[in-house]
Coordinates of C-alpha atoms and ligand atoms in Angstrom, one line a residue:
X1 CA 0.0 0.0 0.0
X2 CA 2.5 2.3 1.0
X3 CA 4.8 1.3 -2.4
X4 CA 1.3 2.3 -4.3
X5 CA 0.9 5.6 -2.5
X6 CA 4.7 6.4 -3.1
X7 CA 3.7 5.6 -6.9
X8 CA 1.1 7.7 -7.1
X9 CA 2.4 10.5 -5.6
X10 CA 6.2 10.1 -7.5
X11 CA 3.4 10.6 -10.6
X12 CA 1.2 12.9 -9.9
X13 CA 5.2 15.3 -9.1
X14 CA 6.3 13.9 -12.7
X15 CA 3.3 15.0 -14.0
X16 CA 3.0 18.7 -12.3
X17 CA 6.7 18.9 -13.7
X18 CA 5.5 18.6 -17.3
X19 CA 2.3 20.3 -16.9
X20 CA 2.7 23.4 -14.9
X21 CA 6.4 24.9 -16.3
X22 CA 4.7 25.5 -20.0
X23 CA 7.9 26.3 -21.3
X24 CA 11.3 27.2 -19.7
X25 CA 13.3 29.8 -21.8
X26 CA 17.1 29.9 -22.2
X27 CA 19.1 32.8 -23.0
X28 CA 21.7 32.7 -26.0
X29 CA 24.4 34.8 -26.0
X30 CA 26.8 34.9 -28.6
X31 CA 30.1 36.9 -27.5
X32 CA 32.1 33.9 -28.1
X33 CA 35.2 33.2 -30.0
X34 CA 34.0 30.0 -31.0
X35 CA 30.3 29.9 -31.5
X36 CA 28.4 26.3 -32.2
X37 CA 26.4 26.4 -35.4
X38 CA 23.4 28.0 -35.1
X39 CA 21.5 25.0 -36.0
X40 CA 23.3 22.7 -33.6
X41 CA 22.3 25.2 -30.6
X42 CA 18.4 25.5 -31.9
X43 CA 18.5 21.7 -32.4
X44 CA 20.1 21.2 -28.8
X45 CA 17.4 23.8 -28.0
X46 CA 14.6 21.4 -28.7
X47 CA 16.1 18.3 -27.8
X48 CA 16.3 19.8 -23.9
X49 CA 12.7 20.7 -24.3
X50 CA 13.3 24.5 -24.6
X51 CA 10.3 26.6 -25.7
X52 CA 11.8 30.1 -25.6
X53 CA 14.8 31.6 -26.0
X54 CA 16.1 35.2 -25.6
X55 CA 18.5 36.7 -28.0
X56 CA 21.1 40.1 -27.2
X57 CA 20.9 41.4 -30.7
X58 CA 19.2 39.9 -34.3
X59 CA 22.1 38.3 -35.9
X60 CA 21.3 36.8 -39.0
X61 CA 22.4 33.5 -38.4
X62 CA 21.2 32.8 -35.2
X63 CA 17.8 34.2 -36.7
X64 CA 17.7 32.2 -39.8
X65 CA 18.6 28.9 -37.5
X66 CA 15.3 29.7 -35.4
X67 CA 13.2 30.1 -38.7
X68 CA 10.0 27.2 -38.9
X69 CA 11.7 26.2 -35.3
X70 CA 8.3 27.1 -33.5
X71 CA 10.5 29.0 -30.5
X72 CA 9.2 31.6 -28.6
X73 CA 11.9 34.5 -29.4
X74 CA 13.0 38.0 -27.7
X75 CA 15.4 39.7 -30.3
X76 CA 17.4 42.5 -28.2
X77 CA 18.5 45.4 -29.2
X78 CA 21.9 46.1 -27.8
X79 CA 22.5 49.4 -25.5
X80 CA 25.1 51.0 -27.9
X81 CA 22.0 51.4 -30.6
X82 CA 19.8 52.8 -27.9
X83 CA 20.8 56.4 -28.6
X84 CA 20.3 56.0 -32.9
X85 CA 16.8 54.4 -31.9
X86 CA 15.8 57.4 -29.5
X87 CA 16.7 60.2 -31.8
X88 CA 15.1 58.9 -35.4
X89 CA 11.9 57.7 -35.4
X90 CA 13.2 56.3 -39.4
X91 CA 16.0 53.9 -37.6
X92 CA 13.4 52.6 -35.4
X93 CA 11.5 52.0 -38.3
X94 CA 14.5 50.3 -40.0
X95 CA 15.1 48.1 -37.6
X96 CA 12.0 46.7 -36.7
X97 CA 11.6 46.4 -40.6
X98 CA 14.7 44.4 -40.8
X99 CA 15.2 42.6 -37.8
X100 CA 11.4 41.7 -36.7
X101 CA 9.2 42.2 -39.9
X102 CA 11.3 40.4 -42.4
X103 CA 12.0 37.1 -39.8
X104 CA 8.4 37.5 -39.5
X105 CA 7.7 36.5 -42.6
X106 CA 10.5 34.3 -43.0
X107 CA 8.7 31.8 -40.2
X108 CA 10.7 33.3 -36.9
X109 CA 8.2 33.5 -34.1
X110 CA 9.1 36.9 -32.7
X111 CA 7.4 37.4 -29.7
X112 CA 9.3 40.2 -27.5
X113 CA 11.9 43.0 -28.6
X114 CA 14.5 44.0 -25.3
X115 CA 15.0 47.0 -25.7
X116 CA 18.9 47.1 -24.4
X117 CA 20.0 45.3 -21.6
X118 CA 20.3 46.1 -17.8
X119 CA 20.6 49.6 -19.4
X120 CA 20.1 51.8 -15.7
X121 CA 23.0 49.4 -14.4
X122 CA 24.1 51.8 -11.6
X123 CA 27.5 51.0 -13.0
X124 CA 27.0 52.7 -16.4
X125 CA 26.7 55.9 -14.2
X126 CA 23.5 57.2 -15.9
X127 CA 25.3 56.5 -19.8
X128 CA 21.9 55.0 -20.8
X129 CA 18.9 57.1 -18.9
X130 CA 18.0 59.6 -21.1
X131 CA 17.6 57.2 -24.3
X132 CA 16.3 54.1 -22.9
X133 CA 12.2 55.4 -22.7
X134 CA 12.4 57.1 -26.4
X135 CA 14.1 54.0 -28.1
X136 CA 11.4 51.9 -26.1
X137 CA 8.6 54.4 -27.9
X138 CA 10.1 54.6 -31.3
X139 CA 10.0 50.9 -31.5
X140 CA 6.3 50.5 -30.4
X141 CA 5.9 52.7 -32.9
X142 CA 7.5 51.2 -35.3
X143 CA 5.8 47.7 -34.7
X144 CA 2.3 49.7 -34.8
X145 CA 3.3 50.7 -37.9
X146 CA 4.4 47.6 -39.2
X147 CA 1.2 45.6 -37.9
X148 CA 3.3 43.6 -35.6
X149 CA 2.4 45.5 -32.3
X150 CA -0.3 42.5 -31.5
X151 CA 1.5 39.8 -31.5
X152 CA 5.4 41.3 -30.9
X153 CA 5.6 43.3 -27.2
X154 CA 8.6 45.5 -26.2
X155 CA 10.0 45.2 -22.9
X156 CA 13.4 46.5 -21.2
X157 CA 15.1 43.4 -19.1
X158 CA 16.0 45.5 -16.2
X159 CA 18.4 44.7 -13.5
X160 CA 16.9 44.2 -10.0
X161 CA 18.9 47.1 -9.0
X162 CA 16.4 49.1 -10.9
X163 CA 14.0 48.7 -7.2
X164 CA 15.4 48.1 -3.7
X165 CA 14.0 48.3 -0.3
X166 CA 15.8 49.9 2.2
X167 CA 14.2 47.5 5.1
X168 CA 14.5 44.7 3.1
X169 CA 11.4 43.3 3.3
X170 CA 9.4 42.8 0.1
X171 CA 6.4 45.6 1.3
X172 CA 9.1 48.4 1.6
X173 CA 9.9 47.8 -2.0
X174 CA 10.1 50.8 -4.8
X175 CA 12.0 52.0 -7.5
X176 CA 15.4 53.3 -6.8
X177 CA 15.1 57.2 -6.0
X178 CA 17.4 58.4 -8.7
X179 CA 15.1 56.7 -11.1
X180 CA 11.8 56.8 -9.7
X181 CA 9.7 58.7 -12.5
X182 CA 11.5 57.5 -15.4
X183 CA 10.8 53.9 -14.2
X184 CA 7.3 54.9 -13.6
X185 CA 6.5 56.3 -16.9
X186 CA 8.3 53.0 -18.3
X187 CA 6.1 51.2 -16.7
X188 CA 2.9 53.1 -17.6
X189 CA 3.8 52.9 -20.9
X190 CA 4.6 48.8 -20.4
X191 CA 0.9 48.9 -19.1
X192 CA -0.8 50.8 -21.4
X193 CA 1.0 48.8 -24.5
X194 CA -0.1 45.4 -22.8
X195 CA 3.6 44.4 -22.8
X196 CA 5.5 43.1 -19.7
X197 CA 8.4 44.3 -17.0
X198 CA 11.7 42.0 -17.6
X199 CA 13.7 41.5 -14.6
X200 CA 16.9 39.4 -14.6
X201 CA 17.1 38.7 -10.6
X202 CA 21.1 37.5 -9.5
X203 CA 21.2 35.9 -5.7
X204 CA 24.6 34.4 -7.2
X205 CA 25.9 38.2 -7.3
X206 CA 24.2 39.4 -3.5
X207 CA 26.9 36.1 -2.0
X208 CA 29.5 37.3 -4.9
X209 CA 29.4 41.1 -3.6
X210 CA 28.4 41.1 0.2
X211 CA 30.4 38.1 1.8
X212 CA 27.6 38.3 5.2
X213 CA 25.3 37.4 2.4
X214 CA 23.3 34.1 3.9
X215 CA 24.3 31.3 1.7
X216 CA 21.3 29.7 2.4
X217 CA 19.0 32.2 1.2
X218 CA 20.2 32.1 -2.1
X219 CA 19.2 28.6 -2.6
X220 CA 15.4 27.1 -2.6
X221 CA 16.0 24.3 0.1
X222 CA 14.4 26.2 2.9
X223 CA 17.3 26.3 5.2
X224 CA 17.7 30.1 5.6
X225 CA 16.3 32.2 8.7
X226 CA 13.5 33.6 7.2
X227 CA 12.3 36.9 6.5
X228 CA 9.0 37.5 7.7
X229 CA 7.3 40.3 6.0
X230 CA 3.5 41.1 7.8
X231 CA 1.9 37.4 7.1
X232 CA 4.2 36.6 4.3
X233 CA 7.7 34.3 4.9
X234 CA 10.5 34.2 2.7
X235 CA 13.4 31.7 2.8
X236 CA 15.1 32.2 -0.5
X237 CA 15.9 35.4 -2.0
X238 CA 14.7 34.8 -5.5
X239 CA 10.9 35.0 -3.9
X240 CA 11.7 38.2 -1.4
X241 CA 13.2 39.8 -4.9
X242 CA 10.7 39.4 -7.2
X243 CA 7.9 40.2 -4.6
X244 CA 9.9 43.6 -4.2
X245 CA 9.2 44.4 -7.7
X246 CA 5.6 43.6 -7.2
X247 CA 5.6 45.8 -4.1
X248 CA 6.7 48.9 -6.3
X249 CA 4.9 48.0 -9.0
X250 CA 1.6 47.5 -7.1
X251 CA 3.1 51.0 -4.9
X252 CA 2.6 52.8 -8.1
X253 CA -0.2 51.6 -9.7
X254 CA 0.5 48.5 -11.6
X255 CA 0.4 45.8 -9.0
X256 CA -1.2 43.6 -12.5
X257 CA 1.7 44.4 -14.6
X258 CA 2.7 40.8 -16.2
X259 CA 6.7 40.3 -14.9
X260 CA 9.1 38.2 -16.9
X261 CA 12.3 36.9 -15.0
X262 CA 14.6 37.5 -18.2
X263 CA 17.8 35.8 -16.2
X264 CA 18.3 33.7 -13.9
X265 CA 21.2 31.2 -13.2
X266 CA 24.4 30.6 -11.4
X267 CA 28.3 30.2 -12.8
X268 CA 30.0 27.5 -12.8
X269 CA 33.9 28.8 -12.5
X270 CA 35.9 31.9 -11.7
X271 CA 34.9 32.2 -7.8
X272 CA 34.7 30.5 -4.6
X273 CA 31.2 30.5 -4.9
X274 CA 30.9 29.6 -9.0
X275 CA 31.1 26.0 -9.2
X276 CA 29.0 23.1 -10.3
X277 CA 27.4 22.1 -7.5
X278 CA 26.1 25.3 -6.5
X279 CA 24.9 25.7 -10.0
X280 CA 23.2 22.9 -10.2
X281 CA 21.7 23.0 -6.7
X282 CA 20.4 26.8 -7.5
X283 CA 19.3 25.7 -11.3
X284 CA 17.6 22.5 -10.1
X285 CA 16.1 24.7 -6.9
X286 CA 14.4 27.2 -9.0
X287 CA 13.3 24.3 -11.6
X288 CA 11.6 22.8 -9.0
X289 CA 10.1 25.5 -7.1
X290 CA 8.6 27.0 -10.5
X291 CA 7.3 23.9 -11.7
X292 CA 5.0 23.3 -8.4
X293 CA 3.1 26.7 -10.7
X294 CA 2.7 28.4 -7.0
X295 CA 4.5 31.6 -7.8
X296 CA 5.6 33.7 -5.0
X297 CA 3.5 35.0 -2.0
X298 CA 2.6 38.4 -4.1
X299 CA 2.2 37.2 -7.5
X300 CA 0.9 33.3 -7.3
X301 CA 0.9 31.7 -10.3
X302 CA 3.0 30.4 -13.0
X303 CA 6.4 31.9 -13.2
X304 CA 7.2 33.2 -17.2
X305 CA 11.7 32.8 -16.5
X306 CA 14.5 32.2 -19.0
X307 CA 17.8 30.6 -17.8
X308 CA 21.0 32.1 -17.7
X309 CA 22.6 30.8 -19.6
X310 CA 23.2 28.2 -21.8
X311 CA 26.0 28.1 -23.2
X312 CA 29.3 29.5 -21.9
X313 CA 30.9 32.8 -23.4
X314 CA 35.1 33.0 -23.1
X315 CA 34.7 36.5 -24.5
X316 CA 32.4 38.5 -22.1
X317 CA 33.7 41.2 -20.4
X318 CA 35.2 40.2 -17.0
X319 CA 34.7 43.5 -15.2
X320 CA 31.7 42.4 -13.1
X321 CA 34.0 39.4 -12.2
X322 CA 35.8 36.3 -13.6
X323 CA 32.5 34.2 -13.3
X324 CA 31.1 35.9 -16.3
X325 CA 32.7 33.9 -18.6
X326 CA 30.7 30.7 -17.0
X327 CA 27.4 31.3 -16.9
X328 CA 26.5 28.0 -19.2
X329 CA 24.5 25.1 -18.0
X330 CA 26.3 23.9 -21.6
X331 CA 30.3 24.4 -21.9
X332 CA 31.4 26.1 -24.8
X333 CA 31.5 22.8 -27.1
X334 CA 27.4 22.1 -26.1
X335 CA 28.3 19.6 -23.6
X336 CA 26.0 19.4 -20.5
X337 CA 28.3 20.6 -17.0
X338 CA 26.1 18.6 -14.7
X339 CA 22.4 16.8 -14.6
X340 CA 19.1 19.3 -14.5
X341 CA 16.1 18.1 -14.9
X342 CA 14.1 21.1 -16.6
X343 CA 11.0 18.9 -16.1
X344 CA 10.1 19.3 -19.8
X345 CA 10.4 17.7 -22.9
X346 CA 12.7 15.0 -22.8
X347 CA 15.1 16.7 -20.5
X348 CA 13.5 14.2 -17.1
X349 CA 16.5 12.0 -18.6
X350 CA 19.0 15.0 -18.0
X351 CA 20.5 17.4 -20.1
X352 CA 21.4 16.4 -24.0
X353 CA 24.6 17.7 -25.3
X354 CA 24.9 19.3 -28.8
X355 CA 25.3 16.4 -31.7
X356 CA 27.7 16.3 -34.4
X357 CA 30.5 19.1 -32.6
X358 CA 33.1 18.8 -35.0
X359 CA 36.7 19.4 -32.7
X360 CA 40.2 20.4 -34.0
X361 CA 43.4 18.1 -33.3
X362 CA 43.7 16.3 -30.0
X363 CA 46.8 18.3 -29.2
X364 CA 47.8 20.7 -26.7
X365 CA 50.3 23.3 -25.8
X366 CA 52.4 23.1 -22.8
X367 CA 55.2 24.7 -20.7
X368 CA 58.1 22.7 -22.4
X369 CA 59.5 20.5 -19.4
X370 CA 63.0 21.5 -19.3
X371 CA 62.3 25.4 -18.7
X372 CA 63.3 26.6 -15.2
X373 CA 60.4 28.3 -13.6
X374 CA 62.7 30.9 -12.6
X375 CA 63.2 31.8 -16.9
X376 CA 62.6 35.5 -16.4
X377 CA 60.5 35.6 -19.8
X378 CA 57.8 33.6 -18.3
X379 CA 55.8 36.4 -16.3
X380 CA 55.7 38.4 -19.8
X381 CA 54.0 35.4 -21.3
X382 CA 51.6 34.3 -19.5
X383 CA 50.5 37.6 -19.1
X384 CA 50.3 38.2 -22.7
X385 CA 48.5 34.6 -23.0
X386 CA 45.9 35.3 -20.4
X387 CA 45.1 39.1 -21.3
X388 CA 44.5 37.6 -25.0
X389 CA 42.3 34.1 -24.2
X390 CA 40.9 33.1 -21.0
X391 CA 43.0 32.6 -17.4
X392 CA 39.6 32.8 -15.3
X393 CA 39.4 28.9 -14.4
X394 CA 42.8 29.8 -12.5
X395 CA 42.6 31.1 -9.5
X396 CA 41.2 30.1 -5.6
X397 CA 38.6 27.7 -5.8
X398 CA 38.2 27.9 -9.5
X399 CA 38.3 24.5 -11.7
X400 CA 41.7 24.7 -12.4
X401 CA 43.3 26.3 -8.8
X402 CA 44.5 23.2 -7.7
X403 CA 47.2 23.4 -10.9
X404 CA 50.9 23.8 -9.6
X405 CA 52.9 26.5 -11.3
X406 CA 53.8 24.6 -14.3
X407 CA 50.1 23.3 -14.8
X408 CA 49.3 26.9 -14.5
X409 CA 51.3 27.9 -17.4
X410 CA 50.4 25.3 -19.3
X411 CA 46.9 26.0 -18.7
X412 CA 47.5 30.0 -20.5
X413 CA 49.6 28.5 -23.1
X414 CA 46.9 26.0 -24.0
X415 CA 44.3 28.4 -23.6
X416 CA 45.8 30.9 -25.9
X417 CA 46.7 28.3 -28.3
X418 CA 43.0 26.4 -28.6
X419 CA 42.1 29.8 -28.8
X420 CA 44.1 30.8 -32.0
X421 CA 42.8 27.3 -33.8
X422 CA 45.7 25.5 -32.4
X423 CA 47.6 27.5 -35.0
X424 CA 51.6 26.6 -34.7
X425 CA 53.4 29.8 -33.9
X426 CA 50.2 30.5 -30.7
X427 CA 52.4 27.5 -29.2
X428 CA 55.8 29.1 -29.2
X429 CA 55.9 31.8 -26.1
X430 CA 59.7 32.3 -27.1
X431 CA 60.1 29.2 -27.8
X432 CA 59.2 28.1 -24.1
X433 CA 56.1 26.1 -25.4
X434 CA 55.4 23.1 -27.1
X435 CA 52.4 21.1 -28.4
X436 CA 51.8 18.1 -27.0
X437 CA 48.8 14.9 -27.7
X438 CA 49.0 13.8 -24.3
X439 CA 45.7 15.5 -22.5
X440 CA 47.2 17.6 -19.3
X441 CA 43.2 17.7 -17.7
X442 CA 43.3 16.8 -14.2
X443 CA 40.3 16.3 -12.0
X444 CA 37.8 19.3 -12.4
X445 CA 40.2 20.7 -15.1
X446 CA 39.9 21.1 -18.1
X447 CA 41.8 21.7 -21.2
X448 CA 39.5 21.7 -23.7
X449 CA 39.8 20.9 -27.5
X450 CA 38.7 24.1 -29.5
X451 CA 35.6 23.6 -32.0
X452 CA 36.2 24.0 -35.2
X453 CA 34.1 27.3 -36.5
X454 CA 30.6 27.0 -38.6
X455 CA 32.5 28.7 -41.5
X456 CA 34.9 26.9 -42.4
X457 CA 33.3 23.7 -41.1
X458 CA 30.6 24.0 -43.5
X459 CA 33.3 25.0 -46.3
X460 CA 36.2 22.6 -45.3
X461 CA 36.0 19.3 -47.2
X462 CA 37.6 16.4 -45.3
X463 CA 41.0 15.4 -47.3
X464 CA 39.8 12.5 -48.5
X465 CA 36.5 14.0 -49.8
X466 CA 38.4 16.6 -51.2
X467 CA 40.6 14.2 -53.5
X468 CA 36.9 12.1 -54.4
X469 CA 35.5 15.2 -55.1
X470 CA 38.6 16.3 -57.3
X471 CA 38.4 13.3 -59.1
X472 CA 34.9 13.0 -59.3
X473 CA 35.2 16.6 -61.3
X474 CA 38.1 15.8 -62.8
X475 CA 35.9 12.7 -64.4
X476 CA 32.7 15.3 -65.3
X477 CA 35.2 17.3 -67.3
X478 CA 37.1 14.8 -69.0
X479 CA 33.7 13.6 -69.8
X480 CA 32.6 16.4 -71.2
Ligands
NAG501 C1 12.3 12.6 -27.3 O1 12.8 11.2 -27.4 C2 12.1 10.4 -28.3 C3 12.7 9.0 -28.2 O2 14.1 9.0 -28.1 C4 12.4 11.1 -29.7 O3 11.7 10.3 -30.7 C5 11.9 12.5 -29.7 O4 12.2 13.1 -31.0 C6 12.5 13.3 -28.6 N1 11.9 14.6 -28.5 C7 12.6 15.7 -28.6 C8 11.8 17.0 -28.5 O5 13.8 15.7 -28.7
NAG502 C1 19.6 44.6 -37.1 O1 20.3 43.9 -36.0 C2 21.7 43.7 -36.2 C3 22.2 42.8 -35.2 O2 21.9 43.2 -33.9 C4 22.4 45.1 -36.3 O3 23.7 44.9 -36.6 C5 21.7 45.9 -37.5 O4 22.3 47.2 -37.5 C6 20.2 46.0 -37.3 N1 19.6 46.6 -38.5 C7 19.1 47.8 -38.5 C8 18.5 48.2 -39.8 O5 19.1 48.5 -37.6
NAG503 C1 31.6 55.0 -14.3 O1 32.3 55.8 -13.5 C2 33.4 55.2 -12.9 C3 34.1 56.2 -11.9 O2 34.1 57.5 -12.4 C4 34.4 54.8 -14.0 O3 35.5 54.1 -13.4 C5 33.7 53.8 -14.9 O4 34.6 53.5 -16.0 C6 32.5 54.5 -15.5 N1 31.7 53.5 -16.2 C7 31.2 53.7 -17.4 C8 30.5 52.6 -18.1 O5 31.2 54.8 -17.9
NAG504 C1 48.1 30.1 -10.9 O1 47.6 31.3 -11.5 C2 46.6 32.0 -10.8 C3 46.0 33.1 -11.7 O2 47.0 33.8 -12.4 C4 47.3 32.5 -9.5 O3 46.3 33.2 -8.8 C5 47.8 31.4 -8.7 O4 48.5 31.8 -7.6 C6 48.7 30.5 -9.5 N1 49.1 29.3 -8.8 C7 50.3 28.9 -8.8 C8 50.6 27.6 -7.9 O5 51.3 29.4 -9.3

């Protein structure tokens, strides 16, 4: 009896995890030196059970790869065209014409424009607050005038720094003071357009930037001290957060205004607190609490979220922090960094990697043995390998901090040389390098293999194609 009731209810949680998240999004950035194909991402897309995804700009590729795909899409608009947008009415027009109207038609299921991203950032010190609301009109516009404003909404994702609470509890939320009117009007105008507030809500970066953070609070097991707000009790962050939003929304007027969570997501690498099985316990956490379709004490319901992020990107900017470059639940060759069950699709078997990655050589570059650590051209190297690919797995408590010196070296050298398409003379460093097919990973490290790139994979003709395919035409002509 107790197997059967065991049964029954291990069902009736399989079934609320396929029923109630109708469609987790995923976020796909592309500031990588060595992007997947667009098609293998979309098709990796659907064989995880993705519904949604959320782009940073329109690129054509990624575009036409989403084209008859049936995906939900957000093009963005990227902050540096926020000013051209706000001050001609004829560029907004432009570029809803050509990146929205003309993938309309070609089959992509716009859905959302972003209108930049995290654009009032308190660390862009303002750069962005006097464009953001026009380019966010001229757009509308724009899609009014192009019949697309039904079925394609504008929305800004916004940082949760955009609101705050100076209590912290939820009820004492409203928008930052500096910002307080423009926010308002934005969200009028969100309101009165029947579009939706996009809020990408970090609890990784509250532990990353305030070390008495509770560690417990970021996470969804229920462990933290809770914060008791009136009759309402909060044990993770990610609830408290977006129920501060509501708070200021419903403070101002729109308490009904529809919220997306544009990111969410933890990093795998590059700090003490980046690592897989945080990632996985926060990712698998939120998973889980949004599939149960409760919502949060405010705003009950279904929550509308896109993970961030899915696949790594070695070329972000590392300003914020060395963790921006590990964002992925995917590494940067599609491969999954640790089980999630998205409770979709056919994802309840864990996450699918990308098929069909095509790598370069199985060969590294390494620290050539017989070079004394104390070789005084070695700190000029390294530092030219690192500022040009990607040194943030070294470091404490990083993937690759348990490396002695010499690993550590190798680890640049390699990096700089995957980097540069294994290219010979990106493994010489003065001649202090040398390429090597034995693979130096060790435990969480890893030296990867670089992919090869979608242009000259889909161009580059195996050798012994080539010579068939030479001979084959060699055969037509002769014929002829
Ligand atoms: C799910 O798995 C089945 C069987 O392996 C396959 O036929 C189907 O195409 C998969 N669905 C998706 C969305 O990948
Ligand atoms: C369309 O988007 C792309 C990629 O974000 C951008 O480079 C291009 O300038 C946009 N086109 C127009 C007409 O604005
Ligand atoms: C913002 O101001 C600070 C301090 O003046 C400066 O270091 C930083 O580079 C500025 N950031 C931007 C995006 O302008
Ligand atoms: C390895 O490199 C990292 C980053 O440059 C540095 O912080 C660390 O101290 C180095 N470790 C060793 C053993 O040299």
């Amino acid at each position: 009896m107790e197997k059967v009731k065991a049964m029954i209810l291990l069902l009736s949680c399989i079934s609320l995890l396929s029923v109630r998240v109708n469609g987790i999004g995923a976020n796909w950035g592309t500031q990588t030196s060595h992007p997947l194909p667009p098609d293998t991402v979309v098709q990796m897309l659907k064989e995880n059970g993705f519904s949604k995804v959320k782009l940073f700009d329109a690129e054509d590729g990624t575009m036409n790869a989403l084209k008859k795909s049936g995906f939900e899409v957000m093009v963005g608009l990227p902050n540096d065209m926020l000013r051209t947008l706000a001050t001609s009415v004829k560029a907004a027009e432009n570029w809803v014409s050509k990146n929205v109207s003309a993938y309309v038609n070609d089959g992509v299921n716009i859905r959302y424009v972003a209108v930049g991203n995290e654009p009032f950032l308190e660390t862009y010190n303002g750069s962005f607050l006097q464009t953001t609301f026009p380019a966010l009109q001229n757009v509308q516009g724009a899609l009014i005038k192009a019949g697309l404003s039904n079925q394609v909404k504008v929305t800004i994702p916004l940082n949760a720094d955009v609101y705050q609470s100076s209590t912290g509890k939820p009820s004492d939320g409203d928008f930052r003071t500096d910002i307080h009117d423009l926010m308002v009007a934005i969200v009028k105008f969100l309101s009165d357009n029947s579009a939706a507030f996009t809020v990408n809500i970090y609890p990784f970066i509250s532990l990353y930037s305030d070390s008495n953070f509770p560690v417990e609070y970021a996470f969804f097991d229920g462990n933290a001290s809770p914060v008791v707000d009136g009759s309402n009790t909060y044990t993770n962050m990610f609830d408290a957060n977006l129920d501060t939003l509501i708070w200021a929304l419903k403070k101002n007027g729109y308490g009904n205004l529809p919220v997306i969570v544009g990111e969410i997501g933890w990093p795998t690498d590059g700090d003490m607190n980046a690592n897989t099985q945080y990632a996985q316990r926060f990712n698998q956490g939120f998973m889980t609490h949004i599939s149960t379709g409760r919502g949060t004490p405010m705003r009950p319901g279904p929550i509308d979220a896109y993970l961030f992020s899915l696949i790594d990107e070695d070329e972000k900017s590392i300003q914020p922090g060395n963790f921006e470059r590990h964002w992925g639940i995917f590494t940067y060759d599609g491969l999954p960094k640790y089980q999630l069950n998205l409770g979709i699709g056919n994802s309840s078997r864990g996450l699918v990697k990308a098929r069909g990655v095509q790598y370069l050589d199985k060969k590294w570059c390494v620290l050539r043995p017989n070079i004394a650590l104390s070789d005084s051209r070695l700190a000029d190297t390294i530092s030219y390998a690192c500022s040009n690919a990607d040194c943030t797995s070294l470091g404490y408590k990083t993937s690759c901090g348990n490396l002695d010196t010499r690993g550590n070296i190798s680890y640049a050298f390699d990096n700089y040389f995957q980097k540069n398409d294994q290219d010979d003379v990106a493994c010489d460093f003065s001649g202090l390098a040398t390429t090597t097919n034995m693979d130096p990973s060790t435990g969480t490290c890893r030296f990867g293999i670089m992919i090869v790139v979608d242009d000259a994979s889909s161009f580059k003709l195996p050798q012994f194609g080539l010579l068939v395919f030479i001979f084959v035409l060699h055969l037509l002509l002769t014929a002829l």
